[in-house]
Short mmCIF file of C-alpha atoms in Angstrom, two decimals:
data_model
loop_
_atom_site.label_atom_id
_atom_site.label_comp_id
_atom_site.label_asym_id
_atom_site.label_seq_id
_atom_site.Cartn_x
_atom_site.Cartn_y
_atom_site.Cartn_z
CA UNK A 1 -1.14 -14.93 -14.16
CA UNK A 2 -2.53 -11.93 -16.21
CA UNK A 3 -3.09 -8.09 -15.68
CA UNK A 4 -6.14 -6.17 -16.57
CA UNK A 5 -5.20 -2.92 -17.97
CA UNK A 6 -5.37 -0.19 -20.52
CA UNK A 7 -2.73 0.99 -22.86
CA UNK A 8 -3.12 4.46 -23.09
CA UNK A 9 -3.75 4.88 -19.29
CA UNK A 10 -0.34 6.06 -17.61
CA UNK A 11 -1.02 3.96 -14.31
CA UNK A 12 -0.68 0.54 -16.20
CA UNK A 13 2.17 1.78 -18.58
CA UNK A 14 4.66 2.00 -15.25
CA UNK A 15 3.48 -1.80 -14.06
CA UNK A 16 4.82 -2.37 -17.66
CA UNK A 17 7.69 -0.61 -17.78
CA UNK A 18 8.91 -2.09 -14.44
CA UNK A 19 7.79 -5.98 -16.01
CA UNK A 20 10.24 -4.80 -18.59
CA UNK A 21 13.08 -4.44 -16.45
CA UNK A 22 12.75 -7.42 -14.76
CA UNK A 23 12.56 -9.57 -17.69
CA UNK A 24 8.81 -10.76 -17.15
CA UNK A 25 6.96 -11.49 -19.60
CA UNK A 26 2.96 -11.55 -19.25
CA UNK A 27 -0.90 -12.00 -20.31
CA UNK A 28 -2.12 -8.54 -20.55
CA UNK A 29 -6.46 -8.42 -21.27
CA UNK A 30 -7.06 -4.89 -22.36
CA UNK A 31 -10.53 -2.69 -20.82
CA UNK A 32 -12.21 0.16 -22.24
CA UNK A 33 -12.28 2.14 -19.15
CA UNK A 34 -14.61 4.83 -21.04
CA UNK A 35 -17.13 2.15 -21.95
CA UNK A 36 -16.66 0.99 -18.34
CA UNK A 37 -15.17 -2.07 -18.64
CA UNK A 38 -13.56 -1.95 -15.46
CA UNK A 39 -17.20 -1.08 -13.73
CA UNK A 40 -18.69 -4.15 -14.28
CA UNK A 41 -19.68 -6.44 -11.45
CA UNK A 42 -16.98 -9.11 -12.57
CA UNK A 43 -14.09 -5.98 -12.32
CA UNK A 44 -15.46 -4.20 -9.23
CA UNK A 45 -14.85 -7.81 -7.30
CA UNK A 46 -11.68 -8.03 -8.63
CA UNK A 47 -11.01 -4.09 -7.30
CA UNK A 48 -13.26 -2.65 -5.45
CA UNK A 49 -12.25 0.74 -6.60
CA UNK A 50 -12.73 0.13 -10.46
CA UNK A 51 -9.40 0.47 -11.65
CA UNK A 52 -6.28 -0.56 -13.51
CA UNK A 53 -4.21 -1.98 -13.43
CA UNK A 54 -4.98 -5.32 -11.52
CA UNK A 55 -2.93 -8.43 -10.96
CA UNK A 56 -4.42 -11.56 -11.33
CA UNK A 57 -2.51 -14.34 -10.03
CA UNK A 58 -2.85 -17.76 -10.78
CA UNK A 59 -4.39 -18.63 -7.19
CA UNK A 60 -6.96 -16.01 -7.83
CA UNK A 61 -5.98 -13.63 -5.86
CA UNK A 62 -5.98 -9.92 -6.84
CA UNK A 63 -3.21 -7.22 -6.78
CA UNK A 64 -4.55 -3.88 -7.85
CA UNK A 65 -2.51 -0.41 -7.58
CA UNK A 66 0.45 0.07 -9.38
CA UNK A 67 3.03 0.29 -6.76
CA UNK A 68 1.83 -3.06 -5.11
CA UNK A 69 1.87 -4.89 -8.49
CA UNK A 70 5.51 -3.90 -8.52
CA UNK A 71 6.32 -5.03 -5.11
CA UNK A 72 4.92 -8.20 -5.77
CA UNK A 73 7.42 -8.83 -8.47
CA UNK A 74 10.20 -6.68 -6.49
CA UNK A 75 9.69 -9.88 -4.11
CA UNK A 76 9.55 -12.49 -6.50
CA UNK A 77 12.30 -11.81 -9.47
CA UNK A 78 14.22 -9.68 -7.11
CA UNK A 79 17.07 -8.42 -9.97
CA UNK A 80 17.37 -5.59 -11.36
CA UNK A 81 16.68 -4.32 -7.81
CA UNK A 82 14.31 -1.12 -8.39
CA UNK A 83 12.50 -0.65 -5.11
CA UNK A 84 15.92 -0.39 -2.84
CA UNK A 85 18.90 -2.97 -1.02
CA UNK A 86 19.13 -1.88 2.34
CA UNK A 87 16.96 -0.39 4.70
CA UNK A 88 18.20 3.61 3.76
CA UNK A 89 17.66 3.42 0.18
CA UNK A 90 14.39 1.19 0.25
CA UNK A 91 12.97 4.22 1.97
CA UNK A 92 14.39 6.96 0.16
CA UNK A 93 13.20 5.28 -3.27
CA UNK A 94 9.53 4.65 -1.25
CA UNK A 95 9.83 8.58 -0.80
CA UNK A 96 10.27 9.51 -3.99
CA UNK A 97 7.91 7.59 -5.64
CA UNK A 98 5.15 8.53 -3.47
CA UNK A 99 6.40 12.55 -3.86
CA UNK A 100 6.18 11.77 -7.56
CA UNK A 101 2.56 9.89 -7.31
CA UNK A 102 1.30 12.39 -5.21
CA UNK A 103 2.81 15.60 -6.13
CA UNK A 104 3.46 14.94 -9.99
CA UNK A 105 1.38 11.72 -11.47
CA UNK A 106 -1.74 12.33 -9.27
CA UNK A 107 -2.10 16.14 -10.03
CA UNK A 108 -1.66 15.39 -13.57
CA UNK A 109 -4.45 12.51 -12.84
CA UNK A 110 -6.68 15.25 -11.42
CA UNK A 111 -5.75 17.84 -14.20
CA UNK A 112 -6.88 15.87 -16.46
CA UNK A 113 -10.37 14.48 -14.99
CA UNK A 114 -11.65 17.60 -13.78
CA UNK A 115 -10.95 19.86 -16.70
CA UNK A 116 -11.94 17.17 -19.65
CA UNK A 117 -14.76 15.83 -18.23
CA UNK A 118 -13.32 12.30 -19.57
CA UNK A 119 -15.32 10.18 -16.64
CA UNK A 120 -18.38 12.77 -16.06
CA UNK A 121 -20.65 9.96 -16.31
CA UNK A 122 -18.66 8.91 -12.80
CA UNK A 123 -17.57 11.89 -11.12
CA UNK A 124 -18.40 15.23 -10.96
CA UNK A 125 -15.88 17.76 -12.52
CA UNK A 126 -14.86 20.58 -10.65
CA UNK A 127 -12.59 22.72 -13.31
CA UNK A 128 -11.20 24.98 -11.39
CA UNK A 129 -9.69 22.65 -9.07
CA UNK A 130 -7.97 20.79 -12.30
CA UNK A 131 -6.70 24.27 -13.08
CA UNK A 132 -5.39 24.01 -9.66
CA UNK A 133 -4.28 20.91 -9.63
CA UNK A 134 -2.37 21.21 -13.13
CA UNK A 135 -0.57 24.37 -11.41
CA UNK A 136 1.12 21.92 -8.59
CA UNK A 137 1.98 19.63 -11.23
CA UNK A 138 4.00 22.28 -12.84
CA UNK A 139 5.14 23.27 -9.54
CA UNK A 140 6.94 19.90 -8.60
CA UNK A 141 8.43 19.76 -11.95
CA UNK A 142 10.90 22.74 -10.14
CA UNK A 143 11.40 20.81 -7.53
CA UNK A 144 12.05 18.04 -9.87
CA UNK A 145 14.45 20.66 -11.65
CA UNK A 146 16.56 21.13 -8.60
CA UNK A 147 16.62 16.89 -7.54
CA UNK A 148 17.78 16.16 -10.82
CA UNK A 149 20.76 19.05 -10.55
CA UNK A 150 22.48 16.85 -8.05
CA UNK A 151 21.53 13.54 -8.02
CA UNK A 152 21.76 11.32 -11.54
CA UNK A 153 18.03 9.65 -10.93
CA UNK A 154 15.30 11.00 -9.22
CA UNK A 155 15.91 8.85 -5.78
CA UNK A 156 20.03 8.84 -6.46
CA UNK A 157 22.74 7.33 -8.50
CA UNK A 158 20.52 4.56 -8.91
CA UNK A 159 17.72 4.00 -11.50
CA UNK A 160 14.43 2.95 -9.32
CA UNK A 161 10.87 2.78 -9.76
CA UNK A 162 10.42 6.86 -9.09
CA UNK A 163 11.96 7.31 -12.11
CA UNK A 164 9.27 5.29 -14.03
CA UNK A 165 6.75 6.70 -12.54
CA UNK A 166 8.16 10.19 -13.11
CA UNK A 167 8.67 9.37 -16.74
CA UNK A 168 5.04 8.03 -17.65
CA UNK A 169 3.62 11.27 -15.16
CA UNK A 170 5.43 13.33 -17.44
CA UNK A 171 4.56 11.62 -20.93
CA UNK A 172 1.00 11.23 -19.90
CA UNK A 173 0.76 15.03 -18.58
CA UNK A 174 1.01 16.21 -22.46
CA UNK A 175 -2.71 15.77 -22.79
CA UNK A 176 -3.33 18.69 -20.62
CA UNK A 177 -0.61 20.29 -22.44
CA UNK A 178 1.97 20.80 -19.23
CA UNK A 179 5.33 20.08 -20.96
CA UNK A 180 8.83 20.31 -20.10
CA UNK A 181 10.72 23.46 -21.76
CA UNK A 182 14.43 24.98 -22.01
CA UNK A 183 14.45 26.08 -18.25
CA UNK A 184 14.29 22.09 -17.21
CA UNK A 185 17.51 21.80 -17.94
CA UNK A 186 18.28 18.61 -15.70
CA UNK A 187 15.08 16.77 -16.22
CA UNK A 188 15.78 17.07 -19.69
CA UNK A 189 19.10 15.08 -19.66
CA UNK A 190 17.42 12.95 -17.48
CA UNK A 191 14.27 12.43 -19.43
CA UNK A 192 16.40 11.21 -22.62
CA UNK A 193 18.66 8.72 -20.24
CA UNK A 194 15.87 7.15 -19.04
CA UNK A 195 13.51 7.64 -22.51
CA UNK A 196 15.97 5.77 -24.27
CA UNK A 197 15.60 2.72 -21.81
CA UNK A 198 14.36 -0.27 -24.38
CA UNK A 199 11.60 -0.65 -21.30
CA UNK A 200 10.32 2.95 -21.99
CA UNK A 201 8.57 1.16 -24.95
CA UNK A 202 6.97 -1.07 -22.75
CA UNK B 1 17.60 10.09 15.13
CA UNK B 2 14.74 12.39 15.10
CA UNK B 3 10.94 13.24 13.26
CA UNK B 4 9.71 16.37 12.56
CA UNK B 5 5.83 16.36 12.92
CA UNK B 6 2.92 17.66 14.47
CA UNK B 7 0.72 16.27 17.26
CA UNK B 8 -2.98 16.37 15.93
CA UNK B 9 -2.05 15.55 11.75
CA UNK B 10 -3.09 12.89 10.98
CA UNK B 11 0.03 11.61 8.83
CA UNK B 12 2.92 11.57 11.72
CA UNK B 13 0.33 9.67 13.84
CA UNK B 14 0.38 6.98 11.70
CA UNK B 15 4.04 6.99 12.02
CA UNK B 16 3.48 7.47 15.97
CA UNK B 17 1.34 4.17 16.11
CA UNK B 18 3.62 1.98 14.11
CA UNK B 19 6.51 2.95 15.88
CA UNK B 20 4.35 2.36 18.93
CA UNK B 21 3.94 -1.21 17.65
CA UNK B 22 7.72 -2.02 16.79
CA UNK B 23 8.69 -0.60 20.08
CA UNK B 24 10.85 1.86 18.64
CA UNK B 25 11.13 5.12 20.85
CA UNK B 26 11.96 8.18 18.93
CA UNK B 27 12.83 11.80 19.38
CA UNK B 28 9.98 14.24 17.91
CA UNK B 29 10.04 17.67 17.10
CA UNK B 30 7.37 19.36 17.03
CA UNK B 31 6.12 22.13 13.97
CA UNK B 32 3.40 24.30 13.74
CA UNK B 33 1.62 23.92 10.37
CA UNK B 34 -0.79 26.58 10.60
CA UNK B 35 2.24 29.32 11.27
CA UNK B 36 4.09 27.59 8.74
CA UNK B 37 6.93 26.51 10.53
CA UNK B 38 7.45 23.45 7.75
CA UNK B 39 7.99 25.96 5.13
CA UNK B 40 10.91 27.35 5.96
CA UNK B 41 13.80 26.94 4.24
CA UNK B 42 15.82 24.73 6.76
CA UNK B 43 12.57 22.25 6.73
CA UNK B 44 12.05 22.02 2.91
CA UNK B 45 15.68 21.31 2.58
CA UNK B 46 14.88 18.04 4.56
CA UNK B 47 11.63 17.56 2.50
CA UNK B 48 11.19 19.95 -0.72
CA UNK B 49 7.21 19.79 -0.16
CA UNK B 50 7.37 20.95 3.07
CA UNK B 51 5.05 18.31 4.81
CA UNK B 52 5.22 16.21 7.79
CA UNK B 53 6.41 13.71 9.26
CA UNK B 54 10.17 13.92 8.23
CA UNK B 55 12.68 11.26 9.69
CA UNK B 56 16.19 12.85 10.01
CA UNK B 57 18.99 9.80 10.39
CA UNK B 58 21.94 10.52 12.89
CA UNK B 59 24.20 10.76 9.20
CA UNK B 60 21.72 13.96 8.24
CA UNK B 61 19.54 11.88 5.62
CA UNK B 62 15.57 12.87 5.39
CA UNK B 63 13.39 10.65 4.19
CA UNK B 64 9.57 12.13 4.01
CA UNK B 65 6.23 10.28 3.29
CA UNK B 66 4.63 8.16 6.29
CA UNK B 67 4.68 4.82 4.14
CA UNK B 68 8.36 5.69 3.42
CA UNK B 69 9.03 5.87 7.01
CA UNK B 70 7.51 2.76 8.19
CA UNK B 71 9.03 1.13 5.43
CA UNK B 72 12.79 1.81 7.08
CA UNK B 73 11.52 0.93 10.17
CA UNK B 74 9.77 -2.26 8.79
CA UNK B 75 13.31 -3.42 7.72
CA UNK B 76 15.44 -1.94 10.75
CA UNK B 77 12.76 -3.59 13.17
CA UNK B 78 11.38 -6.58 11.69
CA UNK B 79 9.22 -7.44 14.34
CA UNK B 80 6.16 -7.60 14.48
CA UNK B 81 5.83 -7.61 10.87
CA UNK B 82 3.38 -4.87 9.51
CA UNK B 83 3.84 -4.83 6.22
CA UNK B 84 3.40 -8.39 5.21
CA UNK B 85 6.00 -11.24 4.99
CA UNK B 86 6.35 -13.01 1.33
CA UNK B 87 5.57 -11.35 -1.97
CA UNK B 88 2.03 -11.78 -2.02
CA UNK B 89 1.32 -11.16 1.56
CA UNK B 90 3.31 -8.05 1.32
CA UNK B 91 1.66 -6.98 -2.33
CA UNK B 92 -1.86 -7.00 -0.63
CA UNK B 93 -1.23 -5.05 2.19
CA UNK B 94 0.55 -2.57 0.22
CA UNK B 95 -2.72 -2.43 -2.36
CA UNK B 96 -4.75 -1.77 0.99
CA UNK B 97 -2.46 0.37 2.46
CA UNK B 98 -2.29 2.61 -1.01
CA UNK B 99 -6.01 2.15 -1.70
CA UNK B 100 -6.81 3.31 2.05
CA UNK B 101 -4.43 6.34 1.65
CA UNK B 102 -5.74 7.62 -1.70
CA UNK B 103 -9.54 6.99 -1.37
CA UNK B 104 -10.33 7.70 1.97
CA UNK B 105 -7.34 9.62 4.33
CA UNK B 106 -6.30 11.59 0.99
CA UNK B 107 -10.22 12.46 0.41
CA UNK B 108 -10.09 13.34 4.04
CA UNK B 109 -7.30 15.78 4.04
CA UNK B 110 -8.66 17.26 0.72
CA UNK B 111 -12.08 17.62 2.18
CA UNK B 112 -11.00 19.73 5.38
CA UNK B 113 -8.20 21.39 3.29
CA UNK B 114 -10.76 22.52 0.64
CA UNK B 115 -13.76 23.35 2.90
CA UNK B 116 -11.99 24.82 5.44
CA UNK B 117 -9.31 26.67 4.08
CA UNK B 118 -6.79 26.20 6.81
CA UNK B 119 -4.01 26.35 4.48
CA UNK B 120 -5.21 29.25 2.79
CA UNK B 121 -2.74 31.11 3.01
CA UNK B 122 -0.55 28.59 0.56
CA UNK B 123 -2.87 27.03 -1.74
CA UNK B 124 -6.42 27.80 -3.19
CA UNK B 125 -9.01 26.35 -1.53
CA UNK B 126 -11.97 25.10 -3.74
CA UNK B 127 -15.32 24.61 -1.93
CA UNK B 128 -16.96 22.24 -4.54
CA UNK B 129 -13.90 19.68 -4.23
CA UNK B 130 -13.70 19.91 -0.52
CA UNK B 131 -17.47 18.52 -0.85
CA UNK B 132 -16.53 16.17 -3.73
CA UNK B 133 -13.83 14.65 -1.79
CA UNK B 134 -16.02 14.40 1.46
CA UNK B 135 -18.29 12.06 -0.99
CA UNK B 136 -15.79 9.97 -2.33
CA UNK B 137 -14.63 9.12 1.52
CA UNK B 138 -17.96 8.69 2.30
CA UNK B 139 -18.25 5.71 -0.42
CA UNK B 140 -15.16 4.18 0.38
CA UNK B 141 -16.65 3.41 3.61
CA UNK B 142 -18.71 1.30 2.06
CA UNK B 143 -16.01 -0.22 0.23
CA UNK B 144 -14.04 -0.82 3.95
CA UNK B 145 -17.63 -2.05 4.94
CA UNK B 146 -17.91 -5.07 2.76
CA UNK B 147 -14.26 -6.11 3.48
CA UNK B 148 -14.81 -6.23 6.14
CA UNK B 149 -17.47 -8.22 6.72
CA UNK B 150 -15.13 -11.15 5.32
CA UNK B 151 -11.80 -9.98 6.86
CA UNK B 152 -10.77 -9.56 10.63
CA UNK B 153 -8.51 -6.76 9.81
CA UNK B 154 -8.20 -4.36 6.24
CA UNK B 155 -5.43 -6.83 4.67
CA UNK B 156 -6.63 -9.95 5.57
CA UNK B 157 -6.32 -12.07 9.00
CA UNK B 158 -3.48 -9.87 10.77
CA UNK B 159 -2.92 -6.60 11.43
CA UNK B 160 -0.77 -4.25 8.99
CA UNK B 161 -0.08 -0.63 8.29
CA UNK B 162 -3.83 -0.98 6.65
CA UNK B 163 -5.53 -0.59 9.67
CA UNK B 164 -3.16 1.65 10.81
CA UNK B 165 -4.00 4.02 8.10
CA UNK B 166 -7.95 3.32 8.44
CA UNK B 167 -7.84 4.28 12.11
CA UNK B 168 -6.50 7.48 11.39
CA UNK B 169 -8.01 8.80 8.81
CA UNK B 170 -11.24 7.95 9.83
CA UNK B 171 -10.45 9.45 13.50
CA UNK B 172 -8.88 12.38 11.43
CA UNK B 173 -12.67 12.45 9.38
CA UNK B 174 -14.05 13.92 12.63
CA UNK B 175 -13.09 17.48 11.56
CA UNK B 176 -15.48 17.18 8.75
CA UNK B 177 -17.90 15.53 9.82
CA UNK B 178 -17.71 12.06 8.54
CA UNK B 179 -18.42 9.61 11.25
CA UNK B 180 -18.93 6.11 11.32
CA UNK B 181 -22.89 5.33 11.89
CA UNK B 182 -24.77 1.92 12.62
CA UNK B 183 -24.63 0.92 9.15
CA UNK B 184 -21.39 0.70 9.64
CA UNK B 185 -21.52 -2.49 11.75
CA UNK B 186 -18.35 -4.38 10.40
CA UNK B 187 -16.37 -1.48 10.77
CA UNK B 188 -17.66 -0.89 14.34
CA UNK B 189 -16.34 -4.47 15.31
CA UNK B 190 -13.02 -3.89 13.43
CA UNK B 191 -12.65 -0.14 14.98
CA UNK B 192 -12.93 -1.02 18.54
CA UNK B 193 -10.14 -4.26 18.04
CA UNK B 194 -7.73 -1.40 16.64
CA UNK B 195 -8.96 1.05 18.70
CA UNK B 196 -7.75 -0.89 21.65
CA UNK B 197 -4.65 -1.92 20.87
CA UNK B 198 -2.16 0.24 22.96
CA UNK B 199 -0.52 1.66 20.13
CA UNK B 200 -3.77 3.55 19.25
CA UNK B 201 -2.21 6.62 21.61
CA UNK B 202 0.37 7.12 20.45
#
């Protein structure tokens, strides 16, 4: 079993961080993805979409996208739980983490490949919607602001797989400079309970 | 037990047609997007980014995001399983279902939402990305195309929440123009199996 991935790209970093909970260790085989090493004939069969991280398992058989990595290995080393127990919290955590993907991780995503240019030799830039799509990013950090008044985690008393996410969204959204200040009062005590997690080193 | 939605979205139909599949019958409510009847305060207190569908539990809990949705039906109402049934069957539906979301319903929505400006009103529209976006759903066709050629359904030999997503987004594509053609020959075949299945009205 291995995983293709990159080590500065924030996608890969949560797969890690959640292998890191759960104790596993693994193979990790490391692609420039701005030489287009994931491009290649040999990747694009292994993902048709081109990107990391992907789960190769031992059968052959590829897992690619982050969140389905994870609930591969929710499935198969099923402590620390971090996708949900019961039918209620399994979908409240599947909530969050998509609100997070989409709202937070994925506008940060688009922030940052339409106003750097980074993949122009695959995509065509469009700056002003990464202007736009930074400005939601910093949008749903207030929203983020107000969850984290209330509830200890970002899906409840519980730390879950939204909160990783959330963490390497927020980490990886310093490179188009959006950054948490004094008014984020609550994800600020929650960014250093779940920074100082030995798996946020992951 | 009730959801929030609106008729002709795209999103609470997929939650329509896999409820429609588990047999489940369900209260709906319906909200006009267009007069912004999601944005009110009552509605983003049950879902802080104001979309639909939003499933409201008889003990008050929301839980927002389609794929969260089906995922606490999945485990209230096991049968028939949609969303795979051991790890890996379960991690590869869950890459489909995520890969079918983000590359072609997501490109969808962000084609008519940025071409048309129908939300105008509450977010700036960008022409250039609405026409980006129509692109990249263009290509993943292709992607769905080659898939399948090799696979009955999206996920593999059954039906899932995969297909489910396809049919909707690509029904949804419509709006801007994005149809299915001749080349499209394995998608054809798989359309008109989904297409048929009674759940497809819902």
């Amino acid at each position: 079993m291995k995983i293709y991935e990159t080590r500065t790209a924030p996608n890969p970093r949560r797969v890690r961080m959640f292998l890191a909970e759960k104790g596993v260790d693994m193979e990790y085989v490391q692609l420039d993805l701005q030489k287009g090493e994931n491009l290649t004939a040999e990747m694009r069969a292994k993902n048709p979409l081109g990107k990391v991280p992907i789960l190769e398992l031992d059968d052959g058989t590829c897992i690619a996208e982050s969140d389905a990595i994870c609930t591969y290995f929710e499935n198969t080393v099923p402590e620390p739980t971090l996708m949900g127990t019961d039918a209620k919290s399994k979908a409240v955590i599947s909530m969050w983490q998509s609100q997070v993907e989409m709202a937070l991780l994925l506008q940060v995503g688009m922030c940052f490949q339409h106003s750097t240019g980074y993949f122009k030799d695959r995509m065509v830039p469009v700056a002003e919607y990464g202007k736009q799509a930074g400005i939601n990013a910093a949008k749903y950090l207030n929203i983020l602001e107000r969850r984290l008044e209330l509830n200890t985690y970002i899906a409840g008393e519980d730390f879950s797989i939204a909160d990783i996410t959330a963490l390497c969204a927020i980490d990886f959204a310093r490179v188009v400079d959006i950054r948490l200040s004094d008014k984020h009062t609550n994800i600020l005590r929650w960014y250093d309970l779940v920074n100082q997690r030995p798996s946020a080193k992951a």
